[in-house]
PDB file of C-alpha atoms in Angstrom:
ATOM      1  CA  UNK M   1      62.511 308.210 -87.135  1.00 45.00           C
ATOM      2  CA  UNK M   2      61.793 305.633 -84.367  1.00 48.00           C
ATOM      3  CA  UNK M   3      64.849 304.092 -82.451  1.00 48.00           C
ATOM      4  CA  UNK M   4      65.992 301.113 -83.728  1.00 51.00           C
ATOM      5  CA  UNK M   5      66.328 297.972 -81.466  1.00 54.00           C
ATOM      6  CA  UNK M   6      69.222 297.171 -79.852  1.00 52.00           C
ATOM      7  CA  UNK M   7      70.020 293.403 -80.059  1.00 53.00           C
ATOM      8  CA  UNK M   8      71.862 291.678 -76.509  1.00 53.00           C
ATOM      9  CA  UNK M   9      73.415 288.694 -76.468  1.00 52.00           C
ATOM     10  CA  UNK M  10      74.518 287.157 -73.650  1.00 49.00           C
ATOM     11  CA  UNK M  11      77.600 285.417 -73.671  1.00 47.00           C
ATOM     12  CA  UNK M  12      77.521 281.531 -73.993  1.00 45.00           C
ATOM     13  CA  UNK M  13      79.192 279.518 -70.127  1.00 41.00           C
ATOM     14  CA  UNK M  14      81.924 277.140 -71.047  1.00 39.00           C
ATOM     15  CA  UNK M  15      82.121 275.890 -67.847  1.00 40.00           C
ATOM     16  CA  UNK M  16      78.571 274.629 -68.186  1.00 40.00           C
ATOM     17  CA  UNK M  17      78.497 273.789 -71.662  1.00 39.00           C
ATOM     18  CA  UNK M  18      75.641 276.514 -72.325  1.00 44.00           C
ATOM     19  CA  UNK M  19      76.082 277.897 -75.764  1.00 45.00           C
ATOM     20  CA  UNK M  20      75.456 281.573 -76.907  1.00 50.00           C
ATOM     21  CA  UNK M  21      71.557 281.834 -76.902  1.00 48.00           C
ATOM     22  CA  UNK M  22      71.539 281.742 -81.106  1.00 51.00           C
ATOM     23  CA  UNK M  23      70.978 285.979 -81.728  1.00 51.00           C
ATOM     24  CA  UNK M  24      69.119 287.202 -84.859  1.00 49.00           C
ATOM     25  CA  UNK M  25      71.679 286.964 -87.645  1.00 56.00           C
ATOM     26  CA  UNK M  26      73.562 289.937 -88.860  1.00 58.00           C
ATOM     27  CA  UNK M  27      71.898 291.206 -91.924  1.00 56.00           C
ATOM     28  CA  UNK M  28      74.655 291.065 -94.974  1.00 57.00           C
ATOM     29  CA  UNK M  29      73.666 293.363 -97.580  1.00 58.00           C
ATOM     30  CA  UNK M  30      74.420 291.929-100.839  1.00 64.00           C
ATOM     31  CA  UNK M  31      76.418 294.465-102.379  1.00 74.00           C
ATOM     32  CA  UNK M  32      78.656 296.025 -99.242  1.00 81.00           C
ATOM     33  CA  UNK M  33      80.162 294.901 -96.629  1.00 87.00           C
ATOM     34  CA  UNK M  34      79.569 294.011 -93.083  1.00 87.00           C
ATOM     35  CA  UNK M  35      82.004 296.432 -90.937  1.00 89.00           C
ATOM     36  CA  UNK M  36      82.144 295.513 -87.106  1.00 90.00           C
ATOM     37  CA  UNK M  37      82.413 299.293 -84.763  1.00 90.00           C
ATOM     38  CA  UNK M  38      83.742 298.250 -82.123  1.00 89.00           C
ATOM     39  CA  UNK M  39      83.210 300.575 -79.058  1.00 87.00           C
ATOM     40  CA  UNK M  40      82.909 301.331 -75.452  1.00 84.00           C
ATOM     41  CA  UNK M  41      81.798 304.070 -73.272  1.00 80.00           C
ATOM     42  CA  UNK M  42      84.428 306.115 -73.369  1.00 80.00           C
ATOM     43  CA  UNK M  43      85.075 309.649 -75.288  1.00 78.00           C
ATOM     44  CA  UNK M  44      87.017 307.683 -77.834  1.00 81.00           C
ATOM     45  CA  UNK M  45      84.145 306.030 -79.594  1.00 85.00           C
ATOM     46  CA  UNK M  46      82.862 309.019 -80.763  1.00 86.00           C
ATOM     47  CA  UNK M  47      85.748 309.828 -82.716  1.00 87.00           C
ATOM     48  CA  UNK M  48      85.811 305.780 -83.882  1.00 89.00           C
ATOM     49  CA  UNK M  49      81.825 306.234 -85.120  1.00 89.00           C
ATOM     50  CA  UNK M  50      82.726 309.171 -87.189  1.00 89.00           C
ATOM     51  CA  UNK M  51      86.051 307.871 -88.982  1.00 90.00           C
ATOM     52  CA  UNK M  52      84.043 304.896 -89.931  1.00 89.00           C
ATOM     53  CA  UNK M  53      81.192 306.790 -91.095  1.00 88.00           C
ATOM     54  CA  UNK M  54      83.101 309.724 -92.920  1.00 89.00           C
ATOM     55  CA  UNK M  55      86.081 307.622 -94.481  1.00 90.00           C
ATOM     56  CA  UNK M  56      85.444 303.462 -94.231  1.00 89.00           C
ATOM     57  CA  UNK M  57      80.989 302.745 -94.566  1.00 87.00           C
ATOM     58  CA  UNK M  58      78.909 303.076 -97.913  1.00 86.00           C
ATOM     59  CA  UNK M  59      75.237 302.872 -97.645  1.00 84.00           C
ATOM     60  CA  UNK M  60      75.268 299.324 -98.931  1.00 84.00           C
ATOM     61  CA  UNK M  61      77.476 298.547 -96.202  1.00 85.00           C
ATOM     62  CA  UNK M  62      75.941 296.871 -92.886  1.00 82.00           C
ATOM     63  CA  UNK M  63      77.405 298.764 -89.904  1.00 84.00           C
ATOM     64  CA  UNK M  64      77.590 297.163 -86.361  1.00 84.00           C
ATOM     65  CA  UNK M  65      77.836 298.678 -83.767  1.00 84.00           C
ATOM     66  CA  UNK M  66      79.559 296.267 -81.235  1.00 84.00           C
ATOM     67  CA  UNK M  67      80.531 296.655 -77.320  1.00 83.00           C
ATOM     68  CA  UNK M  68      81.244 294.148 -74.709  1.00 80.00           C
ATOM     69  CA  UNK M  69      79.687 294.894 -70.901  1.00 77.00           C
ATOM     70  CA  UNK M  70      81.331 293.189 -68.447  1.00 74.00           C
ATOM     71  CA  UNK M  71      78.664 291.594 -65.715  1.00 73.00           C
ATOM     72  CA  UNK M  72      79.388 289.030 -63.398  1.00 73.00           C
ATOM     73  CA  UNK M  73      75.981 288.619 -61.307  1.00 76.00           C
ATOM     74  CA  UNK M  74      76.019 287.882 -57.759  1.00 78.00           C
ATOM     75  CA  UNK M  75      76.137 284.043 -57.305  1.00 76.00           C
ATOM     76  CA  UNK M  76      73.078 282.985 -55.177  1.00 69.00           C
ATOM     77  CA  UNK M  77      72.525 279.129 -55.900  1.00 67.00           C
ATOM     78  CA  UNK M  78      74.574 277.404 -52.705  1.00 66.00           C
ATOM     79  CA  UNK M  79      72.555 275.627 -50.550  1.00 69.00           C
ATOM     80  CA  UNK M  80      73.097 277.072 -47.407  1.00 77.00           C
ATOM     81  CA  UNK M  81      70.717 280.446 -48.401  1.00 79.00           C
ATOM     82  CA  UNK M  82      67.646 280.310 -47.712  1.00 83.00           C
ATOM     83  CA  UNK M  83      64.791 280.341 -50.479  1.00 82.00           C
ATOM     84  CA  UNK M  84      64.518 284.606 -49.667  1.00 88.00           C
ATOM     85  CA  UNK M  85      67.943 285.706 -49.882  1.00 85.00           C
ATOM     86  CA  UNK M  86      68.040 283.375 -53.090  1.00 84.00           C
ATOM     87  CA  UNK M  87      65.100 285.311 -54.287  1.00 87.00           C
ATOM     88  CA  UNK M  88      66.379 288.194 -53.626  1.00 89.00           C
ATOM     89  CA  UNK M  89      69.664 288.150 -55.262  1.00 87.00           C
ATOM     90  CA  UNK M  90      68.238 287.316 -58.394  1.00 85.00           C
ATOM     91  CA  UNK M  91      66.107 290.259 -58.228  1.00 90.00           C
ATOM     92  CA  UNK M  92      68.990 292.054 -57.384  1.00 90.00           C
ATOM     93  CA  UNK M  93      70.832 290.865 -60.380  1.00 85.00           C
ATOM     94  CA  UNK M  94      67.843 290.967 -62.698  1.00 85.00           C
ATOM     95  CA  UNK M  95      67.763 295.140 -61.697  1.00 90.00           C
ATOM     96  CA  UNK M  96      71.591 295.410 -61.910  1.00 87.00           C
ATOM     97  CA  UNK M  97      70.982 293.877 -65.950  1.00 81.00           C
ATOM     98  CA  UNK M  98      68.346 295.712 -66.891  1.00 84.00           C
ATOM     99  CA  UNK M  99      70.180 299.372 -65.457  1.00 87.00           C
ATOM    100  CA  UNK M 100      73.498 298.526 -67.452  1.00 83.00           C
ATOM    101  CA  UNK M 101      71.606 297.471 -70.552  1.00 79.00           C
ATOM    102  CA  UNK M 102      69.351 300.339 -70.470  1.00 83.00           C
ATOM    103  CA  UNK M 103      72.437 302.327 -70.005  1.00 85.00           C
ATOM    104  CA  UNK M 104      74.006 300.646 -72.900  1.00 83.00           C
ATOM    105  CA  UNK M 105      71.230 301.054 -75.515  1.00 80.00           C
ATOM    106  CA  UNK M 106      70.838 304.735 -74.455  1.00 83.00           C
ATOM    107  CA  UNK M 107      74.641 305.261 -75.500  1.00 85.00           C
ATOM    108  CA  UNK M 108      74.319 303.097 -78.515  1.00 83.00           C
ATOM    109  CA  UNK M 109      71.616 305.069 -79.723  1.00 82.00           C
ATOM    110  CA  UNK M 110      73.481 308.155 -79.132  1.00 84.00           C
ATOM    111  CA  UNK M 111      76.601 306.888 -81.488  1.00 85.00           C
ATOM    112  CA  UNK M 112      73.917 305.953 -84.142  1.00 82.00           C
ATOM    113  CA  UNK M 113      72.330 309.644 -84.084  1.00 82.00           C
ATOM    114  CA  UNK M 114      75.960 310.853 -84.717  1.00 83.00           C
ATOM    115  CA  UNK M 115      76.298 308.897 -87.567  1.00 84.00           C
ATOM    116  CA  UNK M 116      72.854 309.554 -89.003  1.00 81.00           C
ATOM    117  CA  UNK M 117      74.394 313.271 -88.774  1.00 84.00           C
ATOM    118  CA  UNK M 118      76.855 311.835 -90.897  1.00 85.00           C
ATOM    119  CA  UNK M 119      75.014 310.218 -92.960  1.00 79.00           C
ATOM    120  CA  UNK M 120      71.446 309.183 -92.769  1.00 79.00           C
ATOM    121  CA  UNK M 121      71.900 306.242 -95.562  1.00 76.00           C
ATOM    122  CA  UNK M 122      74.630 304.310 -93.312  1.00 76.00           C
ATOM    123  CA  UNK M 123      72.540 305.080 -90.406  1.00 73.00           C
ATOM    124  CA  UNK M 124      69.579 302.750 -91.862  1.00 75.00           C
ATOM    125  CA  UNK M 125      72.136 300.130 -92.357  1.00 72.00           C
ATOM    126  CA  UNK M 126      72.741 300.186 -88.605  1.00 74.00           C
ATOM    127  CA  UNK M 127      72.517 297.473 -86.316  1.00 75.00           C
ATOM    128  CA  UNK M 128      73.705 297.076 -82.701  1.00 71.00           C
ATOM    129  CA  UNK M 129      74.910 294.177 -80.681  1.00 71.00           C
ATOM    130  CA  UNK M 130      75.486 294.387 -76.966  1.00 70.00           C
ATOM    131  CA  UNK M 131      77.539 291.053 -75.254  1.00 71.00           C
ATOM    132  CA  UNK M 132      78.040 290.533 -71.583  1.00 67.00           C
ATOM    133  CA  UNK M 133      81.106 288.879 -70.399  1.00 65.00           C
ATOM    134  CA  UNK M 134      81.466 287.549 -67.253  1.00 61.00           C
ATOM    135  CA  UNK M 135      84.901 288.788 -65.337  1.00 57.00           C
ATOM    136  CA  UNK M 136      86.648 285.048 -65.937  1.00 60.00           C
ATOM    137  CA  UNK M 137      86.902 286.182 -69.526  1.00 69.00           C
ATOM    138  CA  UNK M 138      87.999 288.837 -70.738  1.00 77.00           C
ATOM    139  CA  UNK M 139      86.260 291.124 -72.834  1.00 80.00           C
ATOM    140  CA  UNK M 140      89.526 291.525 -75.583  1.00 85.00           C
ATOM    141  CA  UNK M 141      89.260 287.805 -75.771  1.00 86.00           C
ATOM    142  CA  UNK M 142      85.022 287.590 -76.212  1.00 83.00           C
ATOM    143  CA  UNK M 143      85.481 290.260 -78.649  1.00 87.00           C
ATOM    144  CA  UNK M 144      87.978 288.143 -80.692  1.00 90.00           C
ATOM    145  CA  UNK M 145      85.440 284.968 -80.386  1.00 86.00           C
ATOM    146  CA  UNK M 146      82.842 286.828 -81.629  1.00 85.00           C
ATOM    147  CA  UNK M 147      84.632 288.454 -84.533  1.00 89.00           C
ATOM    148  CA  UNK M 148      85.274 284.878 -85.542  1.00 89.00           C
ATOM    149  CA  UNK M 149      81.512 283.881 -85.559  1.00 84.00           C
ATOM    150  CA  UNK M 150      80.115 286.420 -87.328  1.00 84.00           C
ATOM    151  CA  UNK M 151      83.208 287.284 -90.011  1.00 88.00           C
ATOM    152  CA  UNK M 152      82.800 290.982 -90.547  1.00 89.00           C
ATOM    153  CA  UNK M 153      84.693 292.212 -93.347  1.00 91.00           C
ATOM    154  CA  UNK M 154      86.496 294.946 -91.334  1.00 94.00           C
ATOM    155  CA  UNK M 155      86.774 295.413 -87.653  1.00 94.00           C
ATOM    156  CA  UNK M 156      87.273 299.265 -86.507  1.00 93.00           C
ATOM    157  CA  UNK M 157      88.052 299.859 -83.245  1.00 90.00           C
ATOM    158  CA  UNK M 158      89.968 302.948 -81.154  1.00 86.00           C
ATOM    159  CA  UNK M 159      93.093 303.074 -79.546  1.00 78.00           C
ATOM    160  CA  UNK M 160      93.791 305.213 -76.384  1.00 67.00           C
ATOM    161  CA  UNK M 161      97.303 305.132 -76.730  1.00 57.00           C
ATOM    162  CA  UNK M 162      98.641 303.425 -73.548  1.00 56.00           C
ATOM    163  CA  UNK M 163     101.836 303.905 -74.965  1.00 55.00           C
ATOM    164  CA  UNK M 164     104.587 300.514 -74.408  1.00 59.00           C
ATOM    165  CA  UNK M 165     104.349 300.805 -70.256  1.00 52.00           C
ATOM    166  CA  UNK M 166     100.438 301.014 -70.457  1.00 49.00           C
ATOM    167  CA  UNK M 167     100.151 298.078 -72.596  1.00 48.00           C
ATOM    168  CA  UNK M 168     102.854 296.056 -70.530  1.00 49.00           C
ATOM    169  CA  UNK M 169     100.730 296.481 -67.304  1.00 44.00           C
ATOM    170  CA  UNK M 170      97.270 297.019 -68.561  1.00 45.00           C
ATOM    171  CA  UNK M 171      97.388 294.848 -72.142  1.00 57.00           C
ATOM    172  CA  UNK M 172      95.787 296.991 -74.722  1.00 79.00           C
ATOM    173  CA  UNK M 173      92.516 295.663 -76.623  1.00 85.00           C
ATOM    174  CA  UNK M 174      93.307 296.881 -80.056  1.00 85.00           C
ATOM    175  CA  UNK M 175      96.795 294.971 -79.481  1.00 84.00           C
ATOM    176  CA  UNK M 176      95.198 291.967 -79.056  1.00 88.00           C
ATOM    177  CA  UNK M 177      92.528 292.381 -81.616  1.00 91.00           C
ATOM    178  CA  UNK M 178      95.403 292.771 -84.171  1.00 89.00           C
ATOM    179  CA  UNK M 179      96.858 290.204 -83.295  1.00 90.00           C
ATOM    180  CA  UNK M 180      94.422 287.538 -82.681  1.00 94.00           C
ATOM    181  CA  UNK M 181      91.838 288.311 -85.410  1.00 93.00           C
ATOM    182  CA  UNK M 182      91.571 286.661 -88.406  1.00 92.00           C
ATOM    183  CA  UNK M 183      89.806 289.606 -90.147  1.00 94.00           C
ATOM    184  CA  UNK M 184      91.506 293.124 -91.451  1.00 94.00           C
ATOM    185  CA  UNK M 185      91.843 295.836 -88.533  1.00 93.00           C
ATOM    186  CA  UNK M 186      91.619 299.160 -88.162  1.00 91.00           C
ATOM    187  CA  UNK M 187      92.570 300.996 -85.525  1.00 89.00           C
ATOM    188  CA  UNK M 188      91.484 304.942 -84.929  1.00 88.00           C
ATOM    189  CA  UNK M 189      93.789 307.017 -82.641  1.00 80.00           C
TER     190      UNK M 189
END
C-alpha cells in the first residue's frame, strides 16, 4: 500500500496578524467519529497508537494522528545584514524545516504501520497533521487551539507520569489538555 500523505500546517503569527494557512479539512466520516492521537516522539506514543486502535477507533471512525514540532527559525530580516547572510539564513532555515519534517513524517508513518498491524480498516481512516509552534507559544497551548478548531470527538493523548514535583516544575501537557479542552480526554499511562 503506498504511504499516505502527511498534511503540515504551520502555525498561524499573532503578532502579525497572519492566520493559519487554511489546511485541507479533516475528513468526518458520516457514521464514526473523528478521534484526535495526539503524540510525540517519544516511546510513549507507541503505547498511545495501540490503546486507541485496540480499545477506542472503529473503522468508520477518522483517526488523526496529531503532533506539535516546535521550530523557531533563525530571524534574518534586520537591516543591518547584508543581502548574503540574509540569503543564507533562509536557506539555512528552509534545510532545518525540511530535516525536522522529513523526520516527522518518517515517524508518523511508522505509528500508522503499527496500527495497520492492528487493524488495517482504521489504518485507511488515517490521516496525519503535523503543526509547528514557534518557542513564544507553547506547544500544550497550540495543541488546545487547535483541538478547538477542528472539534474532534475524543482527544487521546499519553501521560509520562511526572508525578506532582514533575508537573510543578515542568507543567504536564495532558494536565493542561484536561483542563483546558472543551472536548472529552483520554489519557494513556
Amino acid at each position: 500500500m503506498a504511504a499516505k500523505e502527511v498534511l503540515v500546517v504551520v502555525d498561524g503569527d499573532e503578532k502579525t496578524g497572519r492566520p493559519d494557512p487554511e489546511p485541507l479539512p479533516i475528513l468526518h466520516s458520516p457514521k464514526g467519529k473523528m478521534i484526535f492521537v495526539c503524540v510525540d516522539q517519544s516511546a510513549f506514543s507507541t503505547n498511545v497508537v495501540e490503546f486507541a486502535a485496540n480499545h477506542i477507533a472503529r473503522p468508520e471512525d477518522t483517526v488523526c494522528l496529531v503532533t506539535v514540532v516546535p521550530f523557531e527559525p533563525v530571524p534574518y530580516r534586520t537591516g543591518h545584514l547584508s543581502q548574503k547572510v540574509k540569503n543564507e539564513i533562509k536557506d539555512f532555515n528552509q534545510k532545518a524545516r525540511k530535516e525536522i519534517t522529513e523526520k516527522t513524517q518518517s515517524f508518523l508513518q511508522e505509528l500508522a504501520l503499527r496500527i495497520k498491524d492492528i487493524n488495517a480498516a482504521i489504518h485507511d481512516n488515517c490521516e496525519f497533521r503535523v503543526f509547528y509552534s514557534r518557542h513564544d507559544r507553547p506547544l500544550k497551548k497550540l495543541l488546545v487551539t487547535k483541538i478547538e478548531k477542528y472539534k474532534p470527538s475524543l482527544v487521546i493523548l499519553g501521560c509520562r507520569g511526572l508525578g506532582k514535583v514533575g508537573r510543578t516544575f515542568l507543567g504536564s501537557v495532558s494536565d493542561f489538555v484536561v483542563h483546558n479542552s472543551t472536548v472529552p480526554v483520554a489519557i494513556v499511562k
